[in-house]
Short mmCIF file of N, CA and C in Angstrom, two decimals:
data_model
loop_
_atom_site.label_atom_id
_atom_site.label_comp_id
_atom_site.label_asym_id
_atom_site.label_seq_id
_atom_site.Cartn_x
_atom_site.Cartn_y
_atom_site.Cartn_z
N MET A 1 101.89 105.00 85.87
CA MET A 1 103.04 104.88 86.72
C MET A 1 103.77 106.22 86.75
N THR A 2 104.14 106.69 87.95
CA THR A 2 104.83 107.97 88.06
C THR A 2 106.32 107.74 88.25
N ASP A 3 107.07 108.71 87.79
CA ASP A 3 108.52 108.66 87.96
C ASP A 3 108.87 109.04 89.39
N SER A 4 109.96 108.48 89.89
CA SER A 4 110.44 108.86 91.20
C SER A 4 111.03 110.26 91.13
N PRO A 5 110.86 111.04 92.20
CA PRO A 5 111.44 112.38 92.18
C PRO A 5 112.96 112.31 92.23
N PRO A 6 113.64 113.37 91.80
CA PRO A 6 115.10 113.41 91.88
C PRO A 6 115.56 113.26 93.33
N ASP A 7 116.80 112.82 93.51
CA ASP A 7 117.35 112.57 94.85
C ASP A 7 117.32 113.79 95.75
N TRP A 8 117.36 114.99 95.21
CA TRP A 8 117.42 116.19 96.03
C TRP A 8 116.07 116.61 96.59
N VAL A 9 114.99 116.00 96.14
CA VAL A 9 113.65 116.42 96.56
C VAL A 9 113.39 116.12 98.03
N LEU A 10 113.68 114.91 98.49
CA LEU A 10 113.39 114.55 99.89
C LEU A 10 114.16 115.43 100.87
N PRO A 11 115.48 115.62 100.71
CA PRO A 11 116.17 116.51 101.66
C PRO A 11 115.64 117.94 101.62
N ARG A 12 115.22 118.40 100.48
CA ARG A 12 114.68 119.76 100.37
C ARG A 12 113.33 119.85 101.07
N ARG A 13 112.51 118.81 100.90
CA ARG A 13 111.21 118.76 101.57
C ARG A 13 111.40 118.73 103.09
N GLN A 14 112.40 117.98 103.56
CA GLN A 14 112.70 117.93 104.99
C GLN A 14 113.18 119.28 105.50
N ALA A 15 113.97 119.98 104.70
CA ALA A 15 114.47 121.31 105.09
C ALA A 15 113.31 122.30 105.21
N ILE A 16 112.37 122.25 104.29
CA ILE A 16 111.19 123.11 104.36
C ILE A 16 110.39 122.79 105.61
N GLY A 17 110.25 121.51 105.92
CA GLY A 17 109.54 121.10 107.12
C GLY A 17 110.21 121.62 108.38
N LEU A 18 111.53 121.61 108.41
CA LEU A 18 112.26 122.12 109.57
C LEU A 18 112.04 123.62 109.74
N VAL A 19 112.07 124.35 108.64
CA VAL A 19 111.80 125.80 108.69
C VAL A 19 110.38 126.04 109.20
N LEU A 20 109.44 125.25 108.70
CA LEU A 20 108.05 125.38 109.14
C LEU A 20 107.94 125.13 110.64
N ARG A 21 108.59 124.08 111.12
CA ARG A 21 108.53 123.75 112.55
C ARG A 21 109.12 124.87 113.40
N HIS A 22 110.27 125.41 112.98
CA HIS A 22 110.89 126.52 113.72
C HIS A 22 109.98 127.76 113.72
N ALA A 23 109.35 128.04 112.59
CA ALA A 23 108.44 129.20 112.50
C ALA A 23 107.23 128.98 113.41
N ARG A 24 106.72 127.77 113.43
CA ARG A 24 105.57 127.46 114.30
C ARG A 24 105.95 127.62 115.77
N GLU A 25 107.11 127.08 116.14
CA GLU A 25 107.55 127.18 117.52
C GLU A 25 107.83 128.63 117.91
N ALA A 26 108.42 129.40 117.00
CA ALA A 26 108.69 130.82 117.26
C ALA A 26 107.40 131.60 117.47
N ALA A 27 106.33 131.16 116.82
CA ALA A 27 105.02 131.80 116.97
C ALA A 27 104.30 131.30 118.23
N GLY A 28 104.90 130.34 118.92
CA GLY A 28 104.30 129.81 120.13
C GLY A 28 103.08 128.94 119.89
N LEU A 29 103.06 128.27 118.73
CA LEU A 29 101.90 127.46 118.36
C LEU A 29 102.22 125.97 118.42
N THR A 30 101.22 125.19 118.77
CA THR A 30 101.34 123.74 118.65
C THR A 30 100.96 123.35 117.22
N GLN A 31 101.20 122.09 116.88
CA GLN A 31 100.77 121.62 115.57
C GLN A 31 99.25 121.67 115.46
N ILE A 32 98.57 121.41 116.55
CA ILE A 32 97.10 121.47 116.54
C ILE A 32 96.64 122.89 116.26
N GLN A 33 97.22 123.87 116.95
CA GLN A 33 96.83 125.26 116.76
C GLN A 33 97.13 125.73 115.34
N LEU A 34 98.30 125.39 114.82
CA LEU A 34 98.63 125.79 113.45
C LEU A 34 97.68 125.14 112.46
N GLY A 35 97.39 123.87 112.67
CA GLY A 35 96.45 123.18 111.79
C GLY A 35 95.09 123.85 111.79
N GLU A 36 94.61 124.23 112.97
CA GLU A 36 93.31 124.92 113.05
C GLU A 36 93.35 126.25 112.30
N ARG A 37 94.42 127.00 112.48
CA ARG A 37 94.53 128.30 111.79
C ARG A 37 94.61 128.13 110.27
N ALA A 38 95.28 127.06 109.83
CA ALA A 38 95.47 126.85 108.40
C ALA A 38 94.36 126.03 107.76
N GLY A 39 93.43 125.54 108.60
CA GLY A 39 92.31 124.75 108.06
C GLY A 39 92.72 123.37 107.62
N MET A 40 93.63 122.75 108.37
CA MET A 40 94.04 121.38 108.05
C MET A 40 94.27 120.60 109.34
N ASP A 41 94.30 119.32 109.21
CA ASP A 41 94.50 118.44 110.35
C ASP A 41 95.91 118.58 110.91
N HIS A 42 96.05 118.46 112.22
CA HIS A 42 97.39 118.57 112.82
C HIS A 42 98.31 117.44 112.37
N LYS A 43 97.75 116.32 111.99
CA LYS A 43 98.57 115.22 111.47
C LYS A 43 99.20 115.60 110.14
N THR A 44 98.50 116.38 109.36
CA THR A 44 99.05 116.88 108.10
C THR A 44 100.20 117.83 108.37
N VAL A 45 100.02 118.71 109.36
CA VAL A 45 101.11 119.62 109.76
C VAL A 45 102.33 118.80 110.17
N HIS A 46 102.11 117.76 110.97
CA HIS A 46 103.20 116.89 111.42
C HIS A 46 103.93 116.27 110.23
N ARG A 47 103.17 115.72 109.28
CA ARG A 47 103.79 115.06 108.13
C ARG A 47 104.59 116.06 107.28
N ILE A 48 104.11 117.28 107.16
CA ILE A 48 104.85 118.29 106.40
C ILE A 48 106.13 118.67 107.14
N GLU A 49 106.03 118.87 108.46
CA GLU A 49 107.20 119.24 109.24
C GLU A 49 108.30 118.18 109.19
N TYR A 50 107.92 116.93 109.13
CA TYR A 50 108.91 115.85 109.12
C TYR A 50 109.24 115.33 107.72
N GLY A 51 108.72 116.01 106.70
CA GLY A 51 109.09 115.69 105.33
C GLY A 51 108.54 114.38 104.81
N THR A 52 107.51 113.85 105.46
CA THR A 52 106.93 112.59 104.98
C THR A 52 105.74 112.81 104.06
N SER A 53 105.37 114.07 103.89
CA SER A 53 104.26 114.43 103.00
C SER A 53 104.77 115.40 101.95
N ASP A 54 104.18 115.35 100.79
CA ASP A 54 104.52 116.26 99.71
C ASP A 54 103.43 117.33 99.64
N PRO A 55 103.60 118.44 100.39
CA PRO A 55 102.53 119.43 100.47
C PRO A 55 102.29 120.15 99.15
N SER A 56 101.04 120.48 98.93
CA SER A 56 100.71 121.26 97.73
C SER A 56 101.06 122.73 97.97
N LEU A 57 101.11 123.48 96.91
CA LEU A 57 101.34 124.91 97.02
C LEU A 57 100.26 125.56 97.86
N SER A 58 99.03 125.13 97.68
CA SER A 58 97.91 125.66 98.46
C SER A 58 98.12 125.43 99.95
N MET A 59 98.58 124.26 100.33
CA MET A 59 98.85 123.97 101.74
C MET A 59 99.94 124.89 102.29
N LEU A 60 101.01 125.05 101.53
CA LEU A 60 102.10 125.91 101.98
C LEU A 60 101.65 127.36 102.11
N LEU A 61 100.82 127.81 101.19
CA LEU A 61 100.30 129.17 101.27
C LEU A 61 99.43 129.36 102.51
N ARG A 62 98.60 128.37 102.81
CA ARG A 62 97.74 128.46 104.00
C ARG A 62 98.57 128.44 105.27
N LEU A 63 99.61 127.63 105.32
CA LEU A 63 100.48 127.58 106.50
C LEU A 63 101.21 128.90 106.69
N ALA A 64 101.74 129.44 105.60
CA ALA A 64 102.45 130.72 105.68
C ALA A 64 101.50 131.82 106.18
N ALA A 65 100.29 131.85 105.65
CA ALA A 65 99.32 132.85 106.07
C ALA A 65 98.96 132.68 107.54
N ALA A 66 98.81 131.44 107.99
CA ALA A 66 98.48 131.16 109.39
C ALA A 66 99.60 131.60 110.32
N LEU A 67 100.82 131.59 109.82
CA LEU A 67 101.97 132.03 110.61
C LEU A 67 102.25 133.53 110.46
N GLY A 68 101.52 134.17 109.53
CA GLY A 68 101.73 135.59 109.28
C GLY A 68 103.06 135.87 108.62
N ARG A 69 103.49 134.96 107.76
CA ARG A 69 104.78 135.08 107.07
C ARG A 69 104.58 134.90 105.56
N PRO A 70 105.47 135.48 104.79
CA PRO A 70 105.39 135.22 103.34
C PRO A 70 105.84 133.78 103.05
N LEU A 71 105.29 133.23 101.99
CA LEU A 71 105.66 131.88 101.59
C LEU A 71 107.17 131.75 101.40
N SER A 72 107.80 132.78 100.89
CA SER A 72 109.24 132.73 100.63
C SER A 72 110.05 132.43 101.89
N ASP A 73 109.53 132.84 103.07
CA ASP A 73 110.23 132.51 104.32
C ASP A 73 110.30 131.02 104.56
N LEU A 74 109.28 130.30 104.14
CA LEU A 74 109.24 128.86 104.37
C LEU A 74 110.06 128.05 103.38
N VAL A 75 110.23 128.58 102.18
CA VAL A 75 110.87 127.78 101.14
C VAL A 75 112.24 128.27 100.69
N GLN A 76 112.75 129.29 101.36
CA GLN A 76 114.07 129.80 100.95
C GLN A 76 115.15 128.81 101.28
N GLU A 77 116.21 128.83 100.50
CA GLU A 77 117.34 127.93 100.74
C GLU A 77 118.38 128.60 101.58
#
């Protein structure tokens, strides 16, 4: 049995997703195009953008690379 994450995790995950979505839109990419560049399904991109998925560090690194941005741009507060 796993412990529930602290209350601040979901809003933070949603904030990261919003930054990701804005970066994707600024790059002129659809979720499908970003998914193809990052080597993941566009549904996964959607779930990360809307904070319904808990992305791994590897996923975030691949998304940042596909956008040509440092990871810190996606996760800064």
